[in-house]
mmCIF file of C-alpha atoms in Angstrom:
data_model
loop_
_atom_site.group_PDB
_atom_site.id
_atom_site.type_symbol
_atom_site.label_atom_id
_atom_site.label_comp_id
_atom_site.label_asym_id
_atom_site.label_seq_id
_atom_site.Cartn_x
_atom_site.Cartn_y
_atom_site.Cartn_z
ATOM 1 C CA MET U 121 174.945 147.212 94.873
ATOM 2 C CA ASN U 122 176.336 143.847 93.894
ATOM 3 C CA ARG U 123 174.196 140.894 92.947
ATOM 4 C CA LYS U 124 174.951 139.056 96.194
ATOM 5 C CA ASN U 125 173.713 141.941 98.349
ATOM 6 C CA LEU U 126 170.655 142.415 96.156
ATOM 7 C CA CYS U 127 169.720 138.769 96.530
ATOM 8 C CA PHE U 128 170.160 139.045 100.280
ATOM 9 C CA ILE U 129 167.872 142.117 100.498
ATOM 10 C CA VAL U 130 165.218 140.461 98.304
ATOM 11 C CA SER U 131 165.351 137.322 100.448
ATOM 12 C CA LEU U 132 165.115 139.363 103.631
ATOM 13 C CA PHE U 133 162.146 141.350 102.277
ATOM 14 C CA SER U 134 160.401 138.140 101.225
ATOM 15 C CA ALA U 135 160.905 136.643 104.679
ATOM 16 C CA VAL U 136 159.533 139.757 106.396
ATOM 17 C CA LEU U 137 156.549 139.788 104.031
ATOM 18 C CA PHE U 138 155.895 136.088 104.639
ATOM 19 C CA PHE U 139 155.937 136.383 108.417
ATOM 20 C CA SER U 140 153.883 139.568 108.283
ATOM 21 C CA CYS U 141 151.207 137.852 106.186
ATOM 22 C CA ALA U 142 151.350 134.771 108.382
ATOM 23 C CA ALA U 143 150.859 136.889 111.494
ATOM 24 C CA GLN U 144 147.869 138.648 109.960
ATOM 25 C CA SER U 145 146.310 135.343 108.832
ATOM 26 C CA LYS U 146 146.348 133.780 112.306
ATOM 27 C CA THR U 147 143.057 132.226 113.262
ATOM 28 C CA ILE U 148 140.955 132.976 116.295
ATOM 29 C CA LYS U 149 141.084 129.648 118.086
ATOM 30 C CA ILE U 150 138.033 128.612 120.115
ATOM 31 C CA GLY U 151 138.072 125.617 122.441
ATOM 32 C CA GLY U 152 135.168 123.261 122.954
ATOM 33 C CA VAL U 153 134.366 120.654 125.615
ATOM 34 C CA ALA U 154 131.409 118.374 124.909
ATOM 35 C CA PRO U 155 130.159 114.788 125.315
ATOM 36 C CA LEU U 156 130.801 113.475 121.808
ATOM 37 C CA SER U 157 130.411 109.911 123.086
ATOM 38 C CA GLY U 158 128.730 108.305 126.079
ATOM 39 C CA ALA U 159 125.219 108.419 127.514
ATOM 40 C CA VAL U 160 124.422 112.018 126.521
ATOM 41 C CA ALA U 161 126.339 112.125 123.252
ATOM 42 C CA VAL U 162 123.286 113.529 121.443
ATOM 43 C CA TYR U 163 123.788 116.782 123.332
ATOM 44 C CA GLY U 164 127.458 117.132 122.486
ATOM 45 C CA VAL U 165 127.319 115.978 118.876
ATOM 46 C CA GLU U 166 124.404 118.259 118.043
ATOM 47 C CA CYS U 167 125.957 121.229 119.829
ATOM 48 C CA LYS U 168 129.211 120.692 117.938
ATOM 49 C CA ASN U 169 127.254 120.497 114.688
ATOM 50 C CA GLY U 170 125.698 123.879 115.448
ATOM 51 C CA ILE U 171 129.076 125.364 116.336
ATOM 52 C CA ASP U 172 130.717 123.956 113.202
ATOM 53 C CA LEU U 173 127.923 125.413 111.065
ATOM 54 C CA ALA U 174 128.317 128.868 112.620
ATOM 55 C CA VAL U 175 132.105 128.769 112.209
ATOM 56 C CA ALA U 176 131.733 127.759 108.546
ATOM 57 C CA GLU U 177 129.235 130.560 107.862
ATOM 58 C CA ILE U 178 131.327 133.208 109.583
ATOM 59 C CA ASN U 179 134.506 132.106 107.826
ATOM 60 C CA ALA U 180 132.730 132.060 104.450
ATOM 61 C CA ALA U 181 131.777 135.688 105.111
ATOM 62 C CA GLY U 182 135.405 136.662 105.768
ATOM 63 C CA GLY U 183 135.804 135.778 109.433
ATOM 64 C CA VAL U 184 135.982 138.285 112.275
ATOM 65 C CA ASN U 185 138.193 141.360 112.181
ATOM 66 C CA GLY U 186 140.091 139.828 109.266
ATOM 67 C CA ARG U 187 140.726 136.500 110.972
ATOM 68 C CA LEU U 188 139.115 133.118 110.434
ATOM 69 C CA LEU U 189 137.687 131.118 113.309
ATOM 70 C CA GLU U 190 139.156 127.746 114.273
ATOM 71 C CA PHE U 191 137.214 125.404 116.549
ATOM 72 C CA VAL U 192 139.055 122.715 118.522
ATOM 73 C CA CYS U 193 136.732 120.364 120.406
ATOM 74 C CA GLU U 194 137.540 117.733 123.032
ATOM 75 C CA ASP U 195 135.282 114.837 124.079
ATOM 76 C CA ASP U 196 134.558 114.637 127.821
ATOM 77 C CA GLU U 197 132.131 111.685 127.472
ATOM 78 C CA GLY U 198 129.805 113.391 129.968
ATOM 79 C CA ASP U 199 132.353 112.745 132.752
ATOM 80 C CA PRO U 200 133.373 115.757 134.911
ATOM 81 C CA ALA U 201 136.889 114.397 135.458
ATOM 82 C CA LYS U 202 137.376 114.163 131.699
ATOM 83 C CA SER U 203 135.955 117.672 131.325
ATOM 84 C CA VAL U 204 138.840 118.917 133.473
ATOM 85 C CA SER U 205 141.409 117.026 131.375
ATOM 86 C CA ALA U 206 139.882 118.365 128.165
ATOM 87 C CA TYR U 207 139.922 121.931 129.490
ATOM 88 C CA LYS U 208 143.569 121.685 130.570
ATOM 89 C CA LYS U 209 144.586 120.369 127.145
ATOM 90 C CA LEU U 210 142.778 123.206 125.356
ATOM 91 C CA VAL U 211 144.285 125.925 127.530
ATOM 92 C CA THR U 212 147.857 124.619 127.819
ATOM 93 C CA LYS U 213 148.430 122.918 124.456
ATOM 94 C CA ASP U 214 146.001 124.696 122.127
ATOM 95 C CA ARG U 215 146.398 128.035 123.927
ATOM 96 C CA VAL U 216 142.732 128.993 123.708
ATOM 97 C CA SER U 217 141.287 131.962 125.573
ATOM 98 C CA VAL U 218 137.644 131.004 124.956
ATOM 99 C CA VAL U 219 135.994 127.683 125.781
ATOM 100 C CA ILE U 220 132.459 126.736 124.755
ATOM 101 C CA GLY U 221 131.193 123.952 127.016
ATOM 102 C CA SER U 222 130.538 121.623 128.479
ATOM 103 C CA LEU U 223 126.895 120.608 127.981
ATOM 104 C CA THR U 224 125.629 119.124 131.246
ATOM 105 C CA SER U 225 125.754 121.102 134.473
ATOM 106 C CA GLY U 226 128.081 118.766 136.375
ATOM 107 C CA CYS U 227 130.684 118.694 133.608
ATOM 108 C CA THR U 228 130.478 122.447 133.131
ATOM 109 C CA MET U 229 130.882 123.236 136.830
ATOM 110 C CA ALA U 230 133.961 121.018 136.926
ATOM 111 C CA ILE U 231 135.873 123.653 134.929
ATOM 112 C CA THR U 232 134.302 127.005 135.845
ATOM 113 C CA ARG U 233 136.663 127.844 138.715
ATOM 114 C CA GLN U 234 139.744 127.144 136.620
ATOM 115 C CA ALA U 235 138.391 129.206 133.746
ATOM 116 C CA GLN U 236 137.656 132.119 136.069
ATOM 117 C CA ALA U 237 141.048 131.953 137.762
ATOM 118 C CA GLN U 238 142.840 131.911 134.400
ATOM 119 C CA HIS U 239 140.564 134.554 132.832
ATOM 120 C CA VAL U 240 139.397 132.167 130.132
ATOM 121 C CA LEU U 241 136.029 133.224 128.729
ATOM 122 C CA GLN U 242 133.728 130.221 129.256
ATOM 123 C CA ILE U 243 130.389 130.030 127.451
ATOM 124 C CA ALA U 244 128.067 127.245 128.626
ATOM 125 C CA PRO U 245 125.589 126.533 125.828
ATOM 126 C CA ALA U 246 123.161 124.316 127.733
ATOM 127 C CA ALA U 247 124.218 123.890 131.377
ATOM 128 C CA THR U 248 121.285 125.201 133.387
ATOM 129 C CA ALA U 249 122.323 124.821 137.050
ATOM 130 C CA THR U 250 122.244 128.193 138.834
ATOM 131 C CA ALA U 251 125.678 127.834 140.443
ATOM 132 C CA ILE U 252 127.582 127.750 137.157
ATOM 133 C CA THR U 253 127.939 131.501 136.662
ATOM 134 C CA GLU U 254 128.603 132.060 140.358
ATOM 135 C CA ALA U 255 132.248 131.133 139.707
ATOM 136 C CA GLY U 256 132.916 134.658 138.419
ATOM 137 C CA ASN U 257 132.612 137.272 135.720
ATOM 138 C CA TYR U 258 134.298 135.256 132.959
ATOM 139 C CA ILE U 259 131.576 132.589 133.045
ATOM 140 C CA PHE U 260 128.475 132.997 130.843
ATOM 141 C CA ARG U 261 125.746 130.790 129.482
ATOM 142 C CA THR U 262 123.530 130.817 126.397
ATOM 143 C CA CYS U 263 120.625 128.891 127.942
ATOM 144 C CA PHE U 264 118.125 129.874 130.609
ATOM 145 C CA ILE U 265 118.630 128.533 134.143
ATOM 146 C CA ASP U 266 116.926 125.729 136.094
ATOM 147 C CA PRO U 267 114.814 127.950 138.395
ATOM 148 C CA PHE U 268 113.327 129.627 135.327
ATOM 149 C CA GLN U 269 112.850 126.377 133.434
ATOM 150 C CA GLY U 270 111.290 124.545 136.388
ATOM 151 C CA LYS U 271 108.848 127.376 136.915
ATOM 152 C CA VAL U 272 107.988 127.395 133.207
ATOM 153 C CA GLY U 273 107.053 123.723 133.501
ATOM 154 C CA GLY U 274 104.930 124.409 136.575
ATOM 155 C CA LYS U 275 103.088 127.301 134.967
ATOM 156 C CA PHE U 276 102.489 125.390 131.738
ATOM 157 C CA ALA U 277 101.168 122.351 133.605
ATOM 158 C CA PHE U 278 98.754 124.466 135.635
ATOM 159 C CA ASP U 279 97.673 127.125 133.127
ATOM 160 C CA ASN U 280 97.997 125.510 129.707
ATOM 161 C CA LEU U 281 97.186 121.900 130.588
ATOM 162 C CA ASN U 282 94.549 122.953 133.147
ATOM 163 C CA THR U 283 95.714 120.486 135.790
ATOM 164 C CA LYS U 284 95.241 120.775 139.546
ATOM 165 C CA ASN U 285 97.141 117.779 140.935
ATOM 166 C CA ALA U 286 100.691 116.845 139.954
ATOM 167 C CA ALA U 287 103.119 114.034 140.696
ATOM 168 C CA VAL U 288 106.886 114.401 140.423
ATOM 169 C CA LEU U 289 109.441 111.639 139.753
ATOM 170 C CA TYR U 290 113.067 112.808 139.834
ATOM 171 C CA ASP U 291 116.707 111.743 140.222
ATOM 172 C CA ILE U 292 117.706 112.597 143.785
ATOM 173 C CA GLY U 293 121.416 112.388 142.904
ATOM 174 C CA ASN U 294 121.308 114.776 139.945
ATOM 175 C CA ASP U 295 121.497 118.531 140.632
ATOM 176 C CA TYR U 296 119.744 119.256 137.340
ATOM 177 C CA SER U 297 116.785 117.029 138.210
ATOM 178 C CA VAL U 298 116.589 118.243 141.826
ATOM 179 C CA GLY U 299 116.711 121.929 140.853
ATOM 180 C CA LEU U 300 113.971 121.546 138.283
ATOM 181 C CA THR U 301 111.809 119.611 140.732
ATOM 182 C CA ASP U 302 112.094 122.245 143.458
ATOM 183 C CA ASN U 303 111.162 125.078 141.133
ATOM 184 C CA PHE U 304 108.358 123.183 139.405
ATOM 185 C CA ILE U 305 106.787 122.505 142.804
ATOM 186 C CA GLU U 306 107.247 126.128 143.921
ATOM 187 C CA GLU U 307 105.528 127.541 140.846
ATOM 188 C CA TYR U 308 102.811 124.905 140.578
ATOM 189 C CA THR U 309 101.739 125.233 144.204
ATOM 190 C CA SER U 310 101.926 129.041 144.117
ATOM 191 C CA LEU U 311 99.332 128.976 141.333
ATOM 192 C CA GLY U 312 97.009 126.790 143.399
ATOM 193 C CA GLY U 313 98.070 123.322 142.307
ATOM 194 C CA GLN U 314 98.717 120.411 144.663
ATOM 195 C CA ILE U 315 101.594 117.937 144.643
ATOM 196 C CA VAL U 316 99.958 114.568 145.341
ATOM 197 C CA ALA U 317 103.116 112.439 144.977
ATOM 198 C CA LYS U 318 106.838 113.167 145.072
ATOM 199 C CA GLU U 319 108.984 110.122 144.320
ATOM 200 C CA SER U 320 112.714 109.816 143.661
ATOM 201 C CA TYR U 321 115.249 107.342 142.283
ATOM 202 C CA GLY U 322 119.015 107.074 142.023
ATOM 203 C CA THR U 323 121.195 107.906 139.042
ATOM 204 C CA GLY U 324 121.502 104.830 136.824
ATOM 205 C CA ASP U 325 118.352 103.096 138.113
ATOM 206 C CA LYS U 326 116.426 101.096 135.499
ATOM 207 C CA ASP U 327 113.342 99.915 137.379
ATOM 208 C CA PHE U 328 110.862 102.610 138.422
ATOM 209 C CA ASN U 329 107.781 100.448 138.973
ATOM 210 C CA ALA U 330 107.699 100.831 142.755
ATOM 211 C CA GLN U 331 107.639 104.634 142.487
ATOM 212 C CA LEU U 332 105.130 104.551 139.632
ATOM 213 C CA THR U 333 102.771 102.330 141.611
ATOM 214 C CA LYS U 334 102.633 105.016 144.302
ATOM 215 C CA ILE U 335 102.142 107.723 141.699
ATOM 216 C CA LYS U 336 99.274 105.817 140.072
ATOM 217 C CA ALA U 337 97.574 105.434 143.452
ATOM 218 C CA ALA U 338 97.779 109.225 143.950
ATOM 219 C CA ASN U 339 95.781 109.742 140.719
ATOM 220 C CA PRO U 340 97.589 112.889 139.431
ATOM 221 C CA ASP U 341 96.450 115.000 136.501
ATOM 222 C CA VAL U 342 100.042 115.376 135.259
ATOM 223 C CA VAL U 343 103.458 113.828 135.952
ATOM 224 C CA TYR U 344 106.648 115.917 135.939
ATOM 225 C CA LEU U 345 109.775 113.990 134.823
ATOM 226 C CA PRO U 346 112.849 116.271 134.965
ATOM 227 C CA ASP U 347 115.703 114.132 133.632
ATOM 228 C CA TYR U 348 117.732 113.393 130.488
ATOM 229 C CA TYR U 349 116.206 111.690 127.472
ATOM 230 C CA GLY U 350 117.644 108.198 128.082
ATOM 231 C CA THR U 351 116.146 107.905 131.558
ATOM 232 C CA VAL U 352 112.889 109.588 130.532
ATOM 233 C CA ALA U 353 112.427 107.028 127.726
ATOM 234 C CA LEU U 354 112.760 104.182 130.258
ATOM 235 C CA ILE U 355 110.398 105.805 132.749
ATOM 236 C CA ALA U 356 107.795 106.620 130.101
ATOM 237 C CA LYS U 357 107.578 102.975 128.984
ATOM 238 C CA GLN U 358 107.013 101.762 132.542
ATOM 239 C CA LEU U 359 104.641 104.646 133.301
ATOM 240 C CA ARG U 360 102.398 103.878 130.325
ATOM 241 C CA ALA U 361 102.604 100.136 131.034
ATOM 242 C CA GLN U 362 101.117 100.835 134.470
ATOM 243 C CA GLY U 363 98.186 102.592 132.820
ATOM 244 C CA ILE U 364 99.193 106.134 133.737
ATOM 245 C CA ASN U 365 97.934 108.033 130.703
ATOM 246 C CA THR U 366 98.173 111.587 132.024
ATOM 247 C CA PRO U 367 100.277 114.233 130.280
ATOM 248 C CA ILE U 368 103.959 114.097 131.179
ATOM 249 C CA VAL U 369 106.031 117.274 131.376
ATOM 250 C CA GLY U 370 109.784 117.770 131.408
ATOM 251 C CA ALA U 371 112.637 120.069 130.523
ATOM 252 C CA ASP U 372 115.344 120.558 127.900
ATOM 253 C CA GLY U 373 117.047 117.288 128.887
ATOM 254 C CA TRP U 374 114.277 115.608 126.912
ATOM 255 C CA ASP U 375 115.805 116.853 123.678
ATOM 256 C CA GLY U 376 116.879 113.629 121.974
ATOM 257 C CA LEU U 377 113.686 111.663 122.717
ATOM 258 C CA THR U 378 112.569 111.722 119.096
ATOM 259 C CA GLU U 379 115.519 109.467 118.208
ATOM 260 C CA ASN U 380 115.399 107.365 121.375
ATOM 261 C CA ALA U 381 111.748 106.745 122.279
ATOM 262 C CA GLY U 382 108.390 105.758 120.821
ATOM 263 C CA ASP U 383 104.695 106.442 121.310
ATOM 264 C CA GLU U 384 105.044 106.097 125.094
ATOM 265 C CA VAL U 385 106.180 109.729 125.197
ATOM 266 C CA LEU U 386 103.139 111.041 123.317
ATOM 267 C CA ASN U 387 101.071 113.474 125.371
ATOM 268 C CA GLY U 388 104.460 114.686 126.524
ATOM 269 C CA TYR U 389 105.650 118.297 126.696
ATOM 270 C CA TYR U 390 109.001 119.835 127.565
ATOM 271 C CA SER U 391 110.482 123.288 127.987
ATOM 272 C CA ASN U 392 113.076 124.178 125.396
ATOM 273 C CA HIS U 393 115.178 126.989 124.024
ATOM 274 C CA TYR U 394 113.686 127.299 120.565
ATOM 275 C CA ALA U 395 111.028 125.765 118.304
ATOM 276 C CA GLU U 396 112.049 124.545 114.861
ATOM 277 C CA ASP U 397 108.664 125.506 113.424
ATOM 278 C CA SER U 398 108.915 129.129 114.611
ATOM 279 C CA ASP U 399 108.322 131.729 111.899
ATOM 280 C CA SER U 400 111.320 133.771 113.102
ATOM 281 C CA TRP U 401 113.670 134.684 110.230
ATOM 282 C CA ALA U 402 116.706 133.774 112.326
ATOM 283 C CA VAL U 403 115.235 130.367 113.167
ATOM 284 C CA GLN U 404 114.259 129.546 109.609
ATOM 285 C CA LYS U 405 117.665 130.570 108.231
ATOM 286 C CA PHE U 406 119.380 128.372 110.811
ATOM 287 C CA VAL U 407 117.091 125.374 110.255
ATOM 288 C CA THR U 408 117.460 125.586 106.471
ATOM 289 C CA SER U 409 121.258 125.840 106.658
ATOM 290 C CA PHE U 410 121.507 123.035 109.220
ATOM 291 C CA LYS U 411 119.359 120.678 107.154
ATOM 292 C CA ALA U 412 121.389 121.459 104.038
ATOM 293 C CA ARG U 413 124.649 120.659 105.843
ATOM 294 C CA TYR U 414 123.614 117.663 107.957
ATOM 295 C CA GLY U 415 120.492 116.291 106.285
ATOM 296 C CA LYS U 416 118.375 116.455 109.446
ATOM 297 C CA SER U 417 116.596 118.897 111.718
ATOM 298 C CA PRO U 418 118.556 120.694 114.467
ATOM 299 C CA ASN U 419 117.646 120.254 118.104
ATOM 300 C CA SER U 420 118.023 122.936 120.770
ATOM 301 C CA PHE U 421 121.617 121.967 121.562
ATOM 302 C CA ALA U 422 122.581 122.711 117.976
ATOM 303 C CA ALA U 423 120.788 126.069 118.193
ATOM 304 C CA LEU U 424 122.500 126.973 121.480
ATOM 305 C CA GLY U 425 125.936 126.068 120.121
ATOM 306 C CA TYR U 426 125.236 128.088 116.986
ATOM 307 C CA ASP U 427 124.137 131.111 119.020
ATOM 308 C CA SER U 428 127.193 130.838 121.277
ATOM 309 C CA VAL U 429 129.499 131.358 118.298
ATOM 310 C CA TYR U 430 127.529 134.248 116.841
ATOM 311 C CA MET U 431 127.382 135.989 120.220
ATOM 312 C CA LEU U 432 131.159 135.587 120.458
ATOM 313 C CA ARG U 433 131.591 136.928 116.923
ATOM 314 C CA ASP U 434 129.543 139.999 117.789
ATOM 315 C CA ALA U 435 131.556 140.556 120.971
ATOM 316 C CA ILE U 436 134.895 140.324 119.129
ATOM 317 C CA ARG U 437 133.633 142.808 116.548
ATOM 318 C CA LYS U 438 132.439 145.167 119.254
ATOM 319 C CA ALA U 439 135.681 144.843 121.218
ATOM 320 C CA GLY U 440 137.735 145.561 118.095
ATOM 321 C CA THR U 441 140.294 142.952 119.095
ATOM 322 C CA ALA U 442 140.741 139.204 118.757
ATOM 323 C CA THR U 443 143.417 138.945 121.440
ATOM 324 C CA ASP U 444 142.441 141.163 124.392
ATOM 325 C CA ILE U 445 140.229 138.737 126.295
ATOM 326 C CA ALA U 446 139.268 141.321 128.927
ATOM 327 C CA LYS U 447 137.794 143.601 126.262
ATOM 328 C CA ILE U 448 136.059 140.662 124.582
ATOM 329 C CA ARG U 449 134.607 139.625 127.947
ATOM 330 C CA ASP U 450 133.253 143.140 128.513
ATOM 331 C CA ALA U 451 131.718 143.209 125.044
ATOM 332 C CA PHE U 452 130.199 139.759 125.531
ATOM 333 C CA GLU U 453 128.553 140.879 128.763
ATOM 334 C CA ALA U 454 126.978 143.784 126.842
ATOM 335 C CA THR U 455 125.268 141.377 124.391
ATOM 336 C CA ASP U 456 121.915 142.730 123.230
ATOM 337 C CA GLY U 457 120.724 141.091 120.053
ATOM 338 C CA ASN U 458 118.411 138.699 118.237
ATOM 339 C CA TYR U 459 119.600 135.120 117.867
ATOM 340 C CA VAL U 460 118.058 131.751 117.043
ATOM 341 C CA THR U 461 117.060 131.093 120.661
ATOM 342 C CA GLY U 462 115.593 134.558 121.137
ATOM 343 C CA HIS U 463 116.526 138.125 121.957
ATOM 344 C CA ILE U 464 119.389 137.837 124.432
ATOM 345 C CA VAL U 465 120.629 140.208 127.095
ATOM 346 C CA PHE U 466 122.375 139.185 130.320
ATOM 347 C CA ASP U 467 121.264 139.762 133.877
ATOM 348 C CA GLU U 468 123.698 140.703 136.652
ATOM 349 C CA ASN U 469 124.762 137.051 136.975
ATOM 350 C CA ARG U 470 125.497 136.674 133.242
ATOM 351 C CA ASN U 471 122.413 134.521 132.659
ATOM 352 C CA PRO U 472 120.308 135.242 129.557
ATOM 353 C CA VAL U 473 116.962 136.918 130.032
ATOM 354 C CA LYS U 474 114.586 135.441 127.441
ATOM 355 C CA SER U 475 111.417 133.393 126.989
ATOM 356 C CA ALA U 476 111.092 129.613 126.942
ATOM 357 C CA VAL U 477 108.999 127.577 124.555
ATOM 358 C CA MET U 478 107.076 124.407 125.354
ATOM 359 C CA ILE U 479 107.381 121.611 122.816
ATOM 360 C CA GLU U 480 104.878 118.798 122.281
ATOM 361 C CA LEU U 481 105.928 115.317 121.170
ATOM 362 C CA ILE U 482 103.677 114.056 118.361
ATOM 363 C CA ASN U 483 103.412 111.171 115.900
ATOM 364 C CA ASN U 484 103.534 112.438 112.337
ATOM 365 C CA ASP U 485 102.827 109.666 109.809
ATOM 366 C CA GLY U 486 104.441 107.056 112.014
ATOM 367 C CA GLN U 487 107.452 109.181 112.972
ATOM 368 C CA LEU U 488 107.980 110.690 116.406
ATOM 369 C CA THR U 489 108.565 114.411 116.059
ATOM 370 C CA THR U 490 107.811 117.696 117.812
ATOM 371 C CA ARG U 491 105.757 120.829 117.386
ATOM 372 C CA TYR U 492 105.531 124.179 119.104
ATOM 373 C CA ALA U 493 103.003 124.200 121.967
ATOM 374 C CA ALA U 494 103.357 127.539 123.803
ATOM 375 C CA THR U 495 105.676 130.367 124.829
ATOM 376 C CA VAL U 496 105.935 130.881 128.579
ATOM 377 C CA ASP U 497 107.405 133.871 130.407
ATOM 378 C CA ILE U 498 108.314 133.923 134.082
ATOM 379 C CA GLY U 499 109.572 137.058 135.819
ATOM 380 C CA MET U 500 113.316 136.701 136.478
#
């Protein structure tokens, strides 16, 4: 063999080896859609932080099936139209087969039908509207659903707070707020409670004094406020200014109040997906790692994003493939494990079956923070 041929063979072998190694080192690319800016940016930023932490931990441990994870996230600003644009970019340009997101129910539902039609595995970390998973068998969520959460609030208000008369103030144009209201009322009245006032407002309203005047006149024992933290902070100030000092109860949309409200939300409780002060090993490991990476405590959106990635990791391991999305989907549906937000299995509609915790807002040495109040179970 002459030198020229030998050089050619060596070069050819090197090229084959290079492309073989490159093929084996391909990442598992995961898409993300989240509000990283806009009115509910706290949800998206914290969820992304949780996802990034999980990806970093998994990659540090060698990845999944010999491949590292790669997370590509697009900002939808909490706007359903932008959620659609973000999804299309991830699927067509980034070629992802899994999308985690979005965070709010409206933005998430904007992309479920496309994901189902294209057999893209969609994992909704925190979108609680019932209709989301109705799009088909490729759509899952990590959080519990509105009917469950609304009923948890109703049961807690009646049983744990020992109230008999409740008022409700909700956003009539927001499916999240309406769904929670309906189920709170159903549970509360089924237990023997009475709804003495039911007032509504429109999305974007800033002045709630007319509704609160009616609520004050009804003299409730508790007020249910099912909305997102920005609106709840505004309502709470006006509610307390009117001299309504009853407990106020809400849902996971309140997560973010500790950075965006003051003492007006004290004597406030909300249903959530996990409690930072739980003694669970999984929770404490997550909280410690999150604080070390970000220098602050994780909220529930961070925990749900974190769990979404670990559930996906477990499904890919179980499926034995990083590319056959049908097998990964089947393995994901068979999830049965302990995660930060609880022991998770799916019901027939791919909604998690798990408990909810109630969180109390407290003032700790001049700083608004939270503490665990109760665990509430409602039959699914």
